[in-house]
Amino acid sequence: MVRQPIIAGNWKMYKTPSEAVEFVRRLQEASAGVDNVEIVVAPPFPALVPVAGVLAGSFIGLAAQNMFWEAEGAFTGEVSPVMLAEIGCRYVILGHSERRQYFGETDANVNRKAWAALDRGLVPIVCVGESLDEREAGRTEKVVTAQIQGCLAGLPADAVAGLVIAYEPVWAIGTGRTASPADAQEVSARIRALVAELFGREAADRVRIQYGGSVKPENTRALISQPDIDGALVGGASLKVESFAGIIRETGGAVGR
Ligand SMILES: O=C[C@H](O)COP(=O)(O)O
């Protein structure tokens, strides 16, 4: 089964709209010619519209970092899937560990959001991953299994096949401490086996699993070469064109044609 690798840059709360526009213009040039990798950027909300304008018709896709599950209503401060779809988002990141840690995001919330996103034609990038305490207590598999079961509960198998799941061990995010390729592969393989159990072999073969946590150009190739890792969700290193384009090129080189 050939799965096209997907490299997504999660800019978190960095870059003003003008900085974001300038960045994607430069990224288009820097990543031109890499045609075997899907590239996605996830700017903060105020930058989505201007960046969508620059990216219209481009090979770089647009993602939001979060959304609410209702289409509209009295929900101050929230953004709906309808709005994201209309401005040209293709993806939406759901359940990032920072949303879980600081804003009370739960697996049940992520599940409602995933249904709503799919209903509006957006592809969820569903984030899962264990904390350091959980890993050290030997609970990684248990934690990630519960997250997958909760976040994807009841979704149709063909929708799951089209999803992106980002495995991000919380202890590796922004710390410079990357999971070893073997550890990242082991959990990614567990996730794929679980998807097979819950949604069938075809969904498991098609779903793309990203690794996230201190990914940089230097460690990309070893991670991407793992059989169950189909890309990366990149934080810090996606904020500079040189390092993000480096990760994209390394990915293209690792998968070949
Ligand atoms: O969404 C991205 C992840 O949180 C990874 O962030 P990082 O690459 O800065 O460790």
PDB file of C-alpha atoms in Angstrom, residues 50-191:
ATOM      1  CA  PRO A  50      -4.561  35.912   3.554  1.00  0.00           C
ATOM      2  CA  VAL A  51      -2.536  32.688   3.376  1.00  0.00           C
ATOM      3  CA  ALA A  52      -5.419  30.966   1.548  1.00  0.00           C
ATOM      4  CA  GLY A  53      -5.239  33.783  -1.000  1.00  0.00           C
ATOM      5  CA  VAL A  54      -1.558  33.110  -1.669  1.00  0.00           C
ATOM      6  CA  LEU A  55      -2.020  29.340  -1.737  1.00  0.00           C
ATOM      7  CA  ALA A  56      -5.073  29.252  -4.037  1.00  0.00           C
ATOM      8  CA  GLY A  57      -4.344  26.648  -6.709  1.00  0.00           C
ATOM      9  CA  SER A  58      -1.000  25.817  -5.108  1.00  0.00           C
ATOM     10  CA  PHE A  59       0.414  22.416  -4.139  1.00  0.00           C
ATOM     11  CA  ILE A  60       0.538  23.504  -0.480  1.00  0.00           C
ATOM     12  CA  GLY A  61      -2.581  22.765   1.554  1.00  0.00           C
ATOM     13  CA  LEU A  62      -4.065  24.782   4.386  1.00  0.00           C
ATOM     14  CA  ALA A  63      -5.051  23.577   7.860  1.00  0.00           C
ATOM     15  CA  ALA A  64      -6.646  25.195  10.884  1.00  0.00           C
ATOM     16  CA  GLN A  65      -5.281  24.404  14.333  1.00  0.00           C
ATOM     17  CA  ASN A  66      -8.679  23.842  15.966  1.00  0.00           C
ATOM     18  CA  MET A  67     -12.418  24.393  15.455  1.00  0.00           C
ATOM     19  CA  PHE A  68     -15.738  24.012  17.255  1.00  0.00           C
ATOM     20  CA  TRP A  69     -18.249  21.347  16.248  1.00  0.00           C
ATOM     21  CA  GLU A  70     -21.313  23.526  15.651  1.00  0.00           C
ATOM     22  CA  ALA A  71     -21.909  25.129  12.257  1.00  0.00           C
ATOM     23  CA  GLU A  72     -22.857  28.480  13.818  1.00  0.00           C
ATOM     24  CA  GLY A  73     -24.354  29.929  16.965  1.00  0.00           C
ATOM     25  CA  ALA A  74     -23.748  31.905  20.145  1.00  0.00           C
ATOM     26  CA  PHE A  75     -20.319  30.434  20.937  1.00  0.00           C
ATOM     27  CA  THR A  76     -18.110  33.448  21.592  1.00  0.00           C
ATOM     28  CA  GLY A  77     -14.552  33.002  20.438  1.00  0.00           C
ATOM     29  CA  GLU A  78     -15.163  29.847  18.430  1.00  0.00           C
ATOM     30  CA  VAL A  79     -14.713  29.118  14.720  1.00  0.00           C
ATOM     31  CA  SER A  80     -16.882  26.652  12.814  1.00  0.00           C
ATOM     32  CA  PRO A  81     -16.086  24.002  10.221  1.00  0.00           C
ATOM     33  CA  VAL A  82     -18.325  25.808   7.730  1.00  0.00           C
ATOM     34  CA  MET A  83     -16.161  28.917   8.015  1.00  0.00           C
ATOM     35  CA  LEU A  84     -12.944  26.934   7.627  1.00  0.00           C
ATOM     36  CA  ALA A  85     -14.232  25.072   4.589  1.00  0.00           C
ATOM     37  CA  GLU A  86     -15.374  28.287   2.917  1.00  0.00           C
ATOM     38  CA  ILE A  87     -11.987  29.975   3.216  1.00  0.00           C
ATOM     39  CA  GLY A  88     -10.208  26.991   1.674  1.00  0.00           C
ATOM     40  CA  CYS A  89      -8.949  24.869   4.566  1.00  0.00           C
ATOM     41  CA  ARG A  90      -8.513  21.229   3.630  1.00  0.00           C
ATOM     42  CA  TYR A  91      -7.384  19.993   7.055  1.00  0.00           C
ATOM     43  CA  VAL A  92      -8.020  20.756  10.706  1.00  0.00           C
ATOM     44  CA  ILE A  93      -5.784  19.704  13.593  1.00  0.00           C
ATOM     45  CA  LEU A  94      -7.850  18.219  16.405  1.00  0.00           C
ATOM     46  CA  GLY A  95      -6.875  17.217  19.942  1.00  0.00           C
ATOM     47  CA  HIS A  96      -3.359  18.613  19.954  1.00  0.00           C
ATOM     48  CA  SER A  97      -1.772  17.991  23.358  1.00  0.00           C
ATOM     49  CA  GLU A  98      -1.592  21.741  23.995  1.00  0.00           C
ATOM     50  CA  ARG A  99      -5.373  21.946  23.487  1.00  0.00           C
ATOM     51  CA  ARG A 100      -5.778  19.007  25.840  1.00  0.00           C
ATOM     52  CA  GLN A 101      -3.402  20.451  28.455  1.00  0.00           C
ATOM     53  CA  TYR A 102      -4.401  24.144  28.469  1.00  0.00           C
ATOM     54  CA  PHE A 103      -7.963  24.207  27.122  1.00  0.00           C
ATOM     55  CA  GLY A 104      -9.565  21.046  28.496  1.00  0.00           C
ATOM     56  CA  GLU A 105      -9.910  19.244  25.154  1.00  0.00           C
ATOM     57  CA  THR A 106     -11.110  15.669  25.688  1.00  0.00           C
ATOM     58  CA  ASP A 107     -11.359  12.632  23.440  1.00  0.00           C
ATOM     59  CA  ALA A 108     -15.140  13.091  23.440  1.00  0.00           C
ATOM     60  CA  ASN A 109     -14.744  16.692  22.210  1.00  0.00           C
ATOM     61  CA  VAL A 110     -12.326  15.582  19.526  1.00  0.00           C
ATOM     62  CA  ASN A 111     -14.821  12.950  18.413  1.00  0.00           C
ATOM     63  CA  ARG A 112     -17.624  15.529  18.039  1.00  0.00           C
ATOM     64  CA  LYS A 113     -15.249  17.806  16.154  1.00  0.00           C
ATOM     65  CA  ALA A 114     -14.108  14.989  13.878  1.00  0.00           C
ATOM     66  CA  TRP A 115     -17.706  14.200  12.905  1.00  0.00           C
ATOM     67  CA  ALA A 116     -18.399  17.891  12.236  1.00  0.00           C
ATOM     68  CA  ALA A 117     -15.208  18.355  10.231  1.00  0.00           C
ATOM     69  CA  LEU A 118     -15.901  15.328   8.031  1.00  0.00           C
ATOM     70  CA  ASP A 119     -19.459  16.500   7.525  1.00  0.00           C
ATOM     71  CA  ARG A 120     -18.086  19.727   5.992  1.00  0.00           C
ATOM     72  CA  GLY A 121     -15.436  18.045   3.879  1.00  0.00           C
ATOM     73  CA  LEU A 122     -12.485  18.861   6.153  1.00  0.00           C
ATOM     74  CA  VAL A 123      -9.906  16.169   6.912  1.00  0.00           C
ATOM     75  CA  PRO A 124      -9.082  15.892  10.615  1.00  0.00           C
ATOM     76  CA  ILE A 125      -5.481  15.508  11.745  1.00  0.00           C
ATOM     77  CA  VAL A 126      -6.205  13.743  15.033  1.00  0.00           C
ATOM     78  CA  CYS A 127      -3.443  14.046  17.633  1.00  0.00           C
ATOM     79  CA  VAL A 128      -2.704  11.409  20.239  1.00  0.00           C
ATOM     80  CA  GLY A 129       0.265  10.715  22.481  1.00  0.00           C
ATOM     81  CA  GLU A 130       1.340   9.849  25.996  1.00  0.00           C
ATOM     82  CA  SER A 131       2.948  12.040  28.673  1.00  0.00           C
ATOM     83  CA  LEU A 132       6.351  11.287  30.142  1.00  0.00           C
ATOM     84  CA  ASP A 133       4.802   9.880  33.343  1.00  0.00           C
ATOM     85  CA  GLU A 134       2.586   7.612  31.285  1.00  0.00           C
ATOM     86  CA  ARG A 135       5.507   6.376  29.208  1.00  0.00           C
ATOM     87  CA  GLU A 136       7.662   5.742  32.267  1.00  0.00           C
ATOM     88  CA  ALA A 137       4.807   3.849  33.895  1.00  0.00           C
ATOM     89  CA  GLY A 138       4.614   1.584  30.823  1.00  0.00           C
ATOM     90  CA  ARG A 139       1.159   2.920  29.914  1.00  0.00           C
ATOM     91  CA  THR A 140       1.868   4.255  26.412  1.00  0.00           C
ATOM     92  CA  GLU A 141      -0.141   1.640  24.547  1.00  0.00           C
ATOM     93  CA  LYS A 142      -3.065   1.849  26.973  1.00  0.00           C
ATOM     94  CA  VAL A 143      -3.212   5.657  26.754  1.00  0.00           C
ATOM     95  CA  VAL A 144      -2.914   5.862  22.979  1.00  0.00           C
ATOM     96  CA  THR A 145      -5.468   3.062  22.511  1.00  0.00           C
ATOM     97  CA  ALA A 146      -7.999   4.888  24.686  1.00  0.00           C
ATOM     98  CA  GLN A 147      -7.388   8.132  22.783  1.00  0.00           C
ATOM     99  CA  ILE A 148      -7.893   6.474  19.393  1.00  0.00           C
ATOM    100  CA  GLN A 149     -11.013   4.654  20.572  1.00  0.00           C
ATOM    101  CA  GLY A 150     -12.470   7.863  22.005  1.00  0.00           C
ATOM    102  CA  CYS A 151     -11.507  10.249  19.219  1.00  0.00           C
ATOM    103  CA  LEU A 152     -12.624   7.992  16.354  1.00  0.00           C
ATOM    104  CA  ALA A 153     -15.670   6.441  18.049  1.00  0.00           C
ATOM    105  CA  GLY A 154     -18.367   5.472  15.576  1.00  0.00           C
ATOM    106  CA  LEU A 155     -16.774   7.063  12.519  1.00  0.00           C
ATOM    107  CA  PRO A 156     -17.414   5.271   9.216  1.00  0.00           C
ATOM    108  CA  ALA A 157     -14.490   3.120   8.050  1.00  0.00           C
ATOM    109  CA  ASP A 158     -14.116   5.023   4.769  1.00  0.00           C
ATOM    110  CA  ALA A 159     -13.815   8.308   6.687  1.00  0.00           C
ATOM    111  CA  VAL A 160     -11.163   6.823   8.959  1.00  0.00           C
ATOM    112  CA  ALA A 161      -9.251   5.663   5.888  1.00  0.00           C
ATOM    113  CA  GLY A 162      -8.952   9.289   4.770  1.00  0.00           C
ATOM    114  CA  LEU A 163      -7.841  10.655   8.149  1.00  0.00           C
ATOM    115  CA  VAL A 164      -4.442  11.666   9.339  1.00  0.00           C
ATOM    116  CA  ILE A 165      -3.464  10.525  12.845  1.00  0.00           C
ATOM    117  CA  ALA A 166      -0.550  12.359  14.452  1.00  0.00           C
ATOM    118  CA  TYR A 167       1.310  10.395  17.085  1.00  0.00           C
ATOM    119  CA  GLU A 168       2.986  13.009  19.273  1.00  0.00           C
ATOM    120  CA  PRO A 169       4.538  11.833  22.525  1.00  0.00           C
ATOM    121  CA  VAL A 170       3.984  14.859  24.783  1.00  0.00           C
ATOM    122  CA  TRP A 171       7.493  14.596  26.250  1.00  0.00           C
ATOM    123  CA  ALA A 172       8.996  15.091  22.782  1.00  0.00           C
ATOM    124  CA  ILE A 173       7.073  18.257  21.901  1.00  0.00           C
ATOM    125  CA  GLY A 174       9.215  21.379  21.854  1.00  0.00           C
ATOM    126  CA  THR A 175      11.802  19.707  24.082  1.00  0.00           C
ATOM    127  CA  GLY A 176      14.416  18.788  21.498  1.00  0.00           C
ATOM    128  CA  ARG A 177      13.949  15.203  22.710  1.00  0.00           C
ATOM    129  CA  THR A 178      12.756  13.056  19.789  1.00  0.00           C
ATOM    130  CA  ALA A 179      11.319   9.571  20.148  1.00  0.00           C
ATOM    131  CA  SER A 180      13.732   7.093  18.605  1.00  0.00           C
ATOM    132  CA  PRO A 181      12.622   5.943  15.151  1.00  0.00           C
ATOM    133  CA  ALA A 182      12.105   2.462  16.620  1.00  0.00           C
ATOM    134  CA  ASP A 183       9.900   3.752  19.464  1.00  0.00           C
ATOM    135  CA  ALA A 184       7.896   5.975  17.104  1.00  0.00           C
ATOM    136  CA  GLN A 185       7.480   3.039  14.719  1.00  0.00           C
ATOM    137  CA  GLU A 186       6.371   0.709  17.504  1.00  0.00           C
ATOM    138  CA  VAL A 187       3.544   3.027  18.598  1.00  0.00           C
ATOM    139  CA  SER A 188       2.584   3.866  14.992  1.00  0.00           C
ATOM    140  CA  ALA A 189       2.328   0.154  14.186  1.00  0.00           C
ATOM    141  CA  ARG A 190       0.123  -0.309  17.270  1.00  0.00           C
ATOM    142  CA  ILE A 191      -2.108   2.527  16.093  1.00  0.00           C
TER     143      ILE A 191
END
